Amino acid sequence: SKALKMGDKNYSEPSLSTHTLEKVKKAKVTIETFYSNLLNQQIEREGRMQILEKSMQQEGLSVDQCEKKRVQHAQKETEFLRLKRTRLGLGDFEMLKVIGRGAFGEVRLVQKKDTGHIYAMKMLRKKDMMDKEQVAHVRAERDILVEAENPWVVKMFYSFQDTYNLYLIMEFLPGGDMMTLLIFNSKTDTLTEEQTQFYMAESVLAINSIHELGFIHRDIKPDNLLIDARGHVKLSDFGLCTGLKKAHSTDYYRDLTQAQPIDFTNPLNQPQFLATRPLNANDSRRKAETWKSKRRKLAYSTVGTPDYIAPEVFQQSGYNLSCDWWSLGVIMYESLIGYPPFCSESPQETYRKVMNWRNTLVFPDEVPISDIARNLILSLCTDPDKRLGFPEVESLKEHAFFKGVDWIHIRDRPAAITMAIKSLTDTSNFDEFPDADLKLDQIDENKDWVFINYTYKRFEGLTQR
């Protein structure tokens, strides 16, 4: 019989099952991602060479010195290429101690067996990621850690996966986090305004550094502001972070037949007034004590705490990067007052207070703070279109509370609180967790490909000795 052509009246497209379409798309994305990575690899290599040439020119090195450096660099590149082809796994690391535990996995202090280097290993269960629709968020977290080449974001050296888990190998910051600082390092339950200025200024620079990459954190809280050995701030935990790629959107993973390779690869170069209600000193002290006693449990629970989340994020009617500045305002309030403004007996009550912030954001009279500090808090915890820091961060940096801050050299200066770190593996600023075997639940192998291109190795991570 005569074959039907597309122009024929009775022609109809053959229907393919969703399963077949997903398999076709998987094959297409896998192949294209492979070649896309090869191209990016060459571009990155050329970029490293340009940086070397520029630094040698600035140093005014002799011809012989330049040639020696080029040879050393070429050797490093060869080593990087060789090590990039090796498959990293759990067996390459010695587990030392659990230093964090959350809804989807845990964080362990580990030592890389061949180099002896100490890292923090974040392990995330794939099955939980799929079941709780967290694939988009974990993709965004991995991508931001790859793209963020600045001192304000915790550095990731490797990422890899196995049948059960995703693994992020990051620098270990022995200073703990802002939550630890607020609960344990302060004899008065609060920080001074001078100390608060330092931590808020560094947090502004850290948050802005990811905004410049096109990411919104959405989960800024003291737990996610880590402290390094010198007492300076680094931003971490991008599990709720949202970015500009389709692969950072949860809806995207509900119809994977539309996936494109670019979704899985890294693009290169990419005064107010509020009424206050009087609280007596006992009320405030009791509130601070209650908050601190339950704060740890909230940090590690599957529910978490809504205390720091901007109201528009809860409404899901649209939000922008200014939601991160609201969160910073809440942290500043907690630093100076001793507890966050909306803390309550239950997450539901906290949520109600956040949504009714115009009436519930009040300052206790018995914990005095300056008018300038109060004004900054109210300039952050306000309507999104009135919030300082948006659309330009300069409006926030120019606030009177930050007078005298050296924004350019702040990280080179001594921190507001000095860290007493005893060794490379000092975990005294972390909670104690009982060791437990990892839960191993395998996911459907037909769905496992959504974690394609998760593996990563950082150049300086592989070449440092």
PDB file of C-alpha atoms in Angstrom, residues 272-434:
ATOM      1  CA  GLN A 272       9.162  53.728  59.720  1.00  0.00           C
ATOM      2  CA  PHE A 273       7.006  53.462  62.872  1.00  0.00           C
ATOM      3  CA  LEU A 274       5.648  50.397  64.622  1.00  0.00           C
ATOM      4  CA  ALA A 275       3.854  50.459  67.947  1.00  0.00           C
ATOM      5  CA  THR A 276       5.611  48.562  70.711  1.00  0.00           C
ATOM      6  CA  ARG A 277       3.848  46.695  73.443  1.00  0.00           C
ATOM      7  CA  PRO A 278       5.527  46.780  76.864  1.00  0.00           C
ATOM      8  CA  LEU A 279       7.105  43.521  78.076  1.00  0.00           C
ATOM      9  CA  ASN A 280       8.627  43.230  81.506  1.00  0.00           C
ATOM     10  CA  ALA A 281      12.174  41.975  82.080  1.00  0.00           C
ATOM     11  CA  ASN A 282      11.024  38.529  83.249  1.00  0.00           C
ATOM     12  CA  ASP A 283       8.956  38.032  80.068  1.00  0.00           C
ATOM     13  CA  SER A 284      11.935  38.768  77.838  1.00  0.00           C
ATOM     14  CA  ARG A 285      14.315  36.605  79.867  1.00  0.00           C
ATOM     15  CA  ARG A 286      11.851  33.708  79.864  1.00  0.00           C
ATOM     16  CA  LYS A 287      11.273  34.117  76.132  1.00  0.00           C
ATOM     17  CA  ALA A 288      15.022  34.016  75.459  1.00  0.00           C
ATOM     18  CA  GLU A 289      15.526  30.933  77.656  1.00  0.00           C
ATOM     19  CA  THR A 290      12.586  29.076  76.072  1.00  0.00           C
ATOM     20  CA  TRP A 291      13.809  29.946  72.586  1.00  0.00           C
ATOM     21  CA  LYS A 292      17.346  28.729  73.238  1.00  0.00           C
ATOM     22  CA  SER A 293      16.200  25.493  74.888  1.00  0.00           C
ATOM     23  CA  LYS A 294      14.103  24.474  71.859  1.00  0.00           C
ATOM     24  CA  ARG A 295      16.308  26.020  69.146  1.00  0.00           C
ATOM     25  CA  ARG A 296      18.576  22.987  68.677  1.00  0.00           C
ATOM     26  CA  LYS A 297      15.676  20.576  68.250  1.00  0.00           C
ATOM     27  CA  LEU A 298      14.148  22.850  65.608  1.00  0.00           C
ATOM     28  CA  ALA A 299      17.424  23.023  63.703  1.00  0.00           C
ATOM     29  CA  TYR A 300      17.552  19.263  63.164  1.00  0.00           C
ATOM     30  CA  SER A 301      13.842  18.491  62.809  1.00  0.00           C
ATOM     31  CA  THR A 302      12.169  17.721  59.489  1.00  0.00           C
ATOM     32  CA  VAL A 303       9.778  20.633  60.062  1.00  0.00           C
ATOM     33  CA  GLY A 304      12.403  23.301  60.742  1.00  0.00           C
ATOM     34  CA  THR A 305      11.488  26.778  61.881  1.00  0.00           C
ATOM     35  CA  PRO A 306       9.571  29.452  59.935  1.00  0.00           C
ATOM     36  CA  ASP A 307      10.982  32.262  62.118  1.00  0.00           C
ATOM     37  CA  TYR A 308      13.292  33.685  59.458  1.00  0.00           C
ATOM     38  CA  ILE A 309      11.221  33.217  56.291  1.00  0.00           C
ATOM     39  CA  ALA A 310       9.728  36.297  54.602  1.00  0.00           C
ATOM     40  CA  PRO A 311       5.903  36.456  54.463  1.00  0.00           C
ATOM     41  CA  GLU A 312       5.782  36.608  50.656  1.00  0.00           C
ATOM     42  CA  VAL A 313       7.639  33.273  50.423  1.00  0.00           C
ATOM     43  CA  PHE A 314       4.850  31.627  52.446  1.00  0.00           C
ATOM     44  CA  GLN A 315       2.198  33.196  50.180  1.00  0.00           C
ATOM     45  CA  GLN A 316       3.795  31.676  47.051  1.00  0.00           C
ATOM     46  CA  SER A 317       2.441  34.561  45.022  1.00  0.00           C
ATOM     47  CA  GLY A 318       5.856  35.623  43.797  1.00  0.00           C
ATOM     48  CA  TYR A 319       8.962  36.938  45.514  1.00  0.00           C
ATOM     49  CA  ASN A 320      12.393  38.261  44.598  1.00  0.00           C
ATOM     50  CA  LEU A 321      15.850  38.375  46.173  1.00  0.00           C
ATOM     51  CA  SER A 322      14.622  40.917  48.757  1.00  0.00           C
ATOM     52  CA  CYS A 323      13.196  37.975  50.745  1.00  0.00           C
ATOM     53  CA  ASP A 324      16.770  37.243  51.866  1.00  0.00           C
ATOM     54  CA  TRP A 325      17.078  40.755  53.330  1.00  0.00           C
ATOM     55  CA  TRP A 326      13.949  40.206  55.447  1.00  0.00           C
ATOM     56  CA  SER A 327      15.656  37.120  56.926  1.00  0.00           C
ATOM     57  CA  LEU A 328      18.752  39.177  57.738  1.00  0.00           C
ATOM     58  CA  GLY A 329      16.560  41.680  59.595  1.00  0.00           C
ATOM     59  CA  VAL A 330      15.153  38.856  61.734  1.00  0.00           C
ATOM     60  CA  ILE A 331      18.688  37.608  62.531  1.00  0.00           C
ATOM     61  CA  MET A 332      19.753  41.132  63.492  1.00  0.00           C
ATOM     62  CA  TYR A 333      16.774  41.396  65.862  1.00  0.00           C
ATOM     63  CA  GLU A 334      17.710  38.057  67.460  1.00  0.00           C
ATOM     64  CA  SER A 335      21.359  39.127  67.810  1.00  0.00           C
ATOM     65  CA  LEU A 336      20.415  42.266  69.746  1.00  0.00           C
ATOM     66  CA  ILE A 337      17.281  41.128  71.636  1.00  0.00           C
ATOM     67  CA  GLY A 338      18.117  37.468  72.382  1.00  0.00           C
ATOM     68  CA  TYR A 339      15.316  35.761  70.422  1.00  0.00           C
ATOM     69  CA  PRO A 340      13.685  36.331  67.004  1.00  0.00           C
ATOM     70  CA  PRO A 341      10.658  38.661  66.794  1.00  0.00           C
ATOM     71  CA  PHE A 342       8.076  36.020  65.871  1.00  0.00           C
ATOM     72  CA  CYS A 343       9.168  33.103  68.095  1.00  0.00           C
ATOM     73  CA  SER A 344       6.248  31.148  69.563  1.00  0.00           C
ATOM     74  CA  GLU A 345       5.367  27.840  71.166  1.00  0.00           C
ATOM     75  CA  SER A 346       4.556  26.241  67.785  1.00  0.00           C
ATOM     76  CA  PRO A 347       5.560  26.687  64.125  1.00  0.00           C
ATOM     77  CA  GLN A 348       1.896  27.369  63.311  1.00  0.00           C
ATOM     78  CA  GLU A 349       1.782  30.285  65.751  1.00  0.00           C
ATOM     79  CA  THR A 350       5.111  31.595  64.430  1.00  0.00           C
ATOM     80  CA  TYR A 351       3.706  31.463  60.896  1.00  0.00           C
ATOM     81  CA  ARG A 352       0.632  33.427  62.022  1.00  0.00           C
ATOM     82  CA  LYS A 353       2.858  36.085  63.601  1.00  0.00           C
ATOM     83  CA  VAL A 354       5.068  36.382  60.504  1.00  0.00           C
ATOM     84  CA  MET A 355       2.015  36.879  58.289  1.00  0.00           C
ATOM     85  CA  ASN A 356       0.694  39.506  60.744  1.00  0.00           C
ATOM     86  CA  TRP A 357       4.104  41.186  61.135  1.00  0.00           C
ATOM     87  CA  ARG A 358       2.746  44.745  61.116  1.00  0.00           C
ATOM     88  CA  ASN A 359       1.211  44.078  64.531  1.00  0.00           C
ATOM     89  CA  THR A 360       3.570  41.434  65.933  1.00  0.00           C
ATOM     90  CA  LEU A 361       7.008  42.938  65.199  1.00  0.00           C
ATOM     91  CA  VAL A 362       7.620  44.760  68.486  1.00  0.00           C
ATOM     92  CA  PHE A 363      10.664  45.686  70.570  1.00  0.00           C
ATOM     93  CA  PRO A 364      10.777  44.947  74.340  1.00  0.00           C
ATOM     94  CA  ASP A 365      11.483  48.067  76.389  1.00  0.00           C
ATOM     95  CA  GLU A 366      13.769  46.263  78.843  1.00  0.00           C
ATOM     96  CA  VAL A 367      16.274  45.309  76.101  1.00  0.00           C
ATOM     97  CA  PRO A 368      17.345  48.744  74.850  1.00  0.00           C
ATOM     98  CA  ILE A 369      18.853  49.097  71.376  1.00  0.00           C
ATOM     99  CA  SER A 370      19.796  52.234  69.473  1.00  0.00           C
ATOM    100  CA  ASP A 371      17.328  54.024  67.216  1.00  0.00           C
ATOM    101  CA  ILE A 372      19.687  53.421  64.270  1.00  0.00           C
ATOM    102  CA  ALA A 373      19.692  49.643  64.884  1.00  0.00           C
ATOM    103  CA  ARG A 374      15.902  49.606  65.279  1.00  0.00           C
ATOM    104  CA  ASN A 375      15.522  51.585  62.067  1.00  0.00           C
ATOM    105  CA  LEU A 376      17.646  49.108  60.093  1.00  0.00           C
ATOM    106  CA  ILE A 377      15.623  46.142  61.377  1.00  0.00           C
ATOM    107  CA  LEU A 378      12.391  47.897  60.379  1.00  0.00           C
ATOM    108  CA  SER A 379      13.901  48.781  56.994  1.00  0.00           C
ATOM    109  CA  LEU A 380      14.546  45.078  56.334  1.00  0.00           C
ATOM    110  CA  CYS A 381      11.419  43.568  57.918  1.00  0.00           C
ATOM    111  CA  THR A 382       8.950  45.522  55.838  1.00  0.00           C
ATOM    112  CA  ASP A 383       7.057  45.291  52.545  1.00  0.00           C
ATOM    113  CA  PRO A 384       9.222  43.842  49.730  1.00  0.00           C
ATOM    114  CA  ASP A 385       9.118  47.007  47.598  1.00  0.00           C
ATOM    115  CA  LYS A 386      10.291  49.151  50.546  1.00  0.00           C
ATOM    116  CA  ARG A 387      13.041  46.815  51.755  1.00  0.00           C
ATOM    117  CA  LEU A 388      16.622  48.071  51.841  1.00  0.00           C
ATOM    118  CA  GLY A 389      19.019  46.093  49.651  1.00  0.00           C
ATOM    119  CA  PHE A 390      16.596  45.869  46.742  1.00  0.00           C
ATOM    120  CA  PRO A 391      17.029  46.438  43.877  1.00  0.00           C
ATOM    121  CA  GLU A 392      20.574  47.579  44.746  1.00  0.00           C
ATOM    122  CA  VAL A 393      22.586  46.393  47.751  1.00  0.00           C
ATOM    123  CA  GLU A 394      24.200  49.836  48.088  1.00  0.00           C
ATOM    124  CA  SER A 395      21.056  51.226  49.753  1.00  0.00           C
ATOM    125  CA  LEU A 396      21.644  48.703  52.551  1.00  0.00           C
ATOM    126  CA  LYS A 397      25.391  49.244  52.842  1.00  0.00           C
ATOM    127  CA  GLU A 398      24.860  53.001  53.128  1.00  0.00           C
ATOM    128  CA  HIS A 399      22.578  52.715  56.190  1.00  0.00           C
ATOM    129  CA  ALA A 400      23.864  54.626  59.231  1.00  0.00           C
ATOM    130  CA  PHE A 401      24.150  51.408  61.279  1.00  0.00           C
ATOM    131  CA  PHE A 402      27.081  50.366  59.042  1.00  0.00           C
ATOM    132  CA  LYS A 403      28.988  53.641  59.485  1.00  0.00           C
ATOM    133  CA  GLY A 404      32.716  52.953  59.660  1.00  0.00           C
ATOM    134  CA  VAL A 405      32.559  49.492  58.041  1.00  0.00           C
ATOM    135  CA  ASP A 406      35.456  48.847  55.685  1.00  0.00           C
ATOM    136  CA  TRP A 407      33.491  46.839  53.106  1.00  0.00           C
ATOM    137  CA  ILE A 408      36.551  46.069  50.981  1.00  0.00           C
ATOM    138  CA  HIS A 409      38.901  44.776  53.703  1.00  0.00           C
ATOM    139  CA  ILE A 410      36.480  43.521  56.380  1.00  0.00           C
ATOM    140  CA  ARG A 411      37.438  39.889  55.802  1.00  0.00           C
ATOM    141  CA  ASP A 412      41.127  40.704  56.280  1.00  0.00           C
ATOM    142  CA  ARG A 413      40.520  42.417  59.623  1.00  0.00           C
ATOM    143  CA  PRO A 414      40.171  40.631  62.997  1.00  0.00           C
ATOM    144  CA  ALA A 415      36.695  39.212  63.600  1.00  0.00           C
ATOM    145  CA  ALA A 416      34.353  40.594  66.288  1.00  0.00           C
ATOM    146  CA  ILE A 417      34.700  37.370  68.306  1.00  0.00           C
ATOM    147  CA  THR A 418      37.949  35.377  68.200  1.00  0.00           C
ATOM    148  CA  MET A 419      37.626  31.630  67.700  1.00  0.00           C
ATOM    149  CA  ALA A 420      39.666  29.310  69.920  1.00  0.00           C
ATOM    150  CA  ILE A 421      40.385  26.441  67.532  1.00  0.00           C
ATOM    151  CA  LYS A 422      42.596  23.680  68.970  1.00  0.00           C
ATOM    152  CA  SER A 423      43.228  21.578  65.839  1.00  0.00           C
ATOM    153  CA  LEU A 424      42.225  20.922  62.209  1.00  0.00           C
ATOM    154  CA  THR A 425      39.607  18.441  63.442  1.00  0.00           C
ATOM    155  CA  ASP A 426      38.303  20.486  66.400  1.00  0.00           C
ATOM    156  CA  THR A 427      34.526  19.961  66.563  1.00  0.00           C
ATOM    157  CA  SER A 428      33.917  21.661  69.939  1.00  0.00           C
ATOM    158  CA  ASN A 429      31.679  24.244  68.216  1.00  0.00           C
ATOM    159  CA  PHE A 430      29.351  21.498  66.959  1.00  0.00           C
ATOM    160  CA  ASP A 431      26.715  19.394  68.698  1.00  0.00           C
ATOM    161  CA  GLU A 432      27.334  15.769  69.603  1.00  0.00           C
ATOM    162  CA  PHE A 433      25.521  13.207  67.439  1.00  0.00           C
ATOM    163  CA  PRO A 434      25.427   9.451  67.920  1.00  0.00           C
TER     164      PRO A 434
END
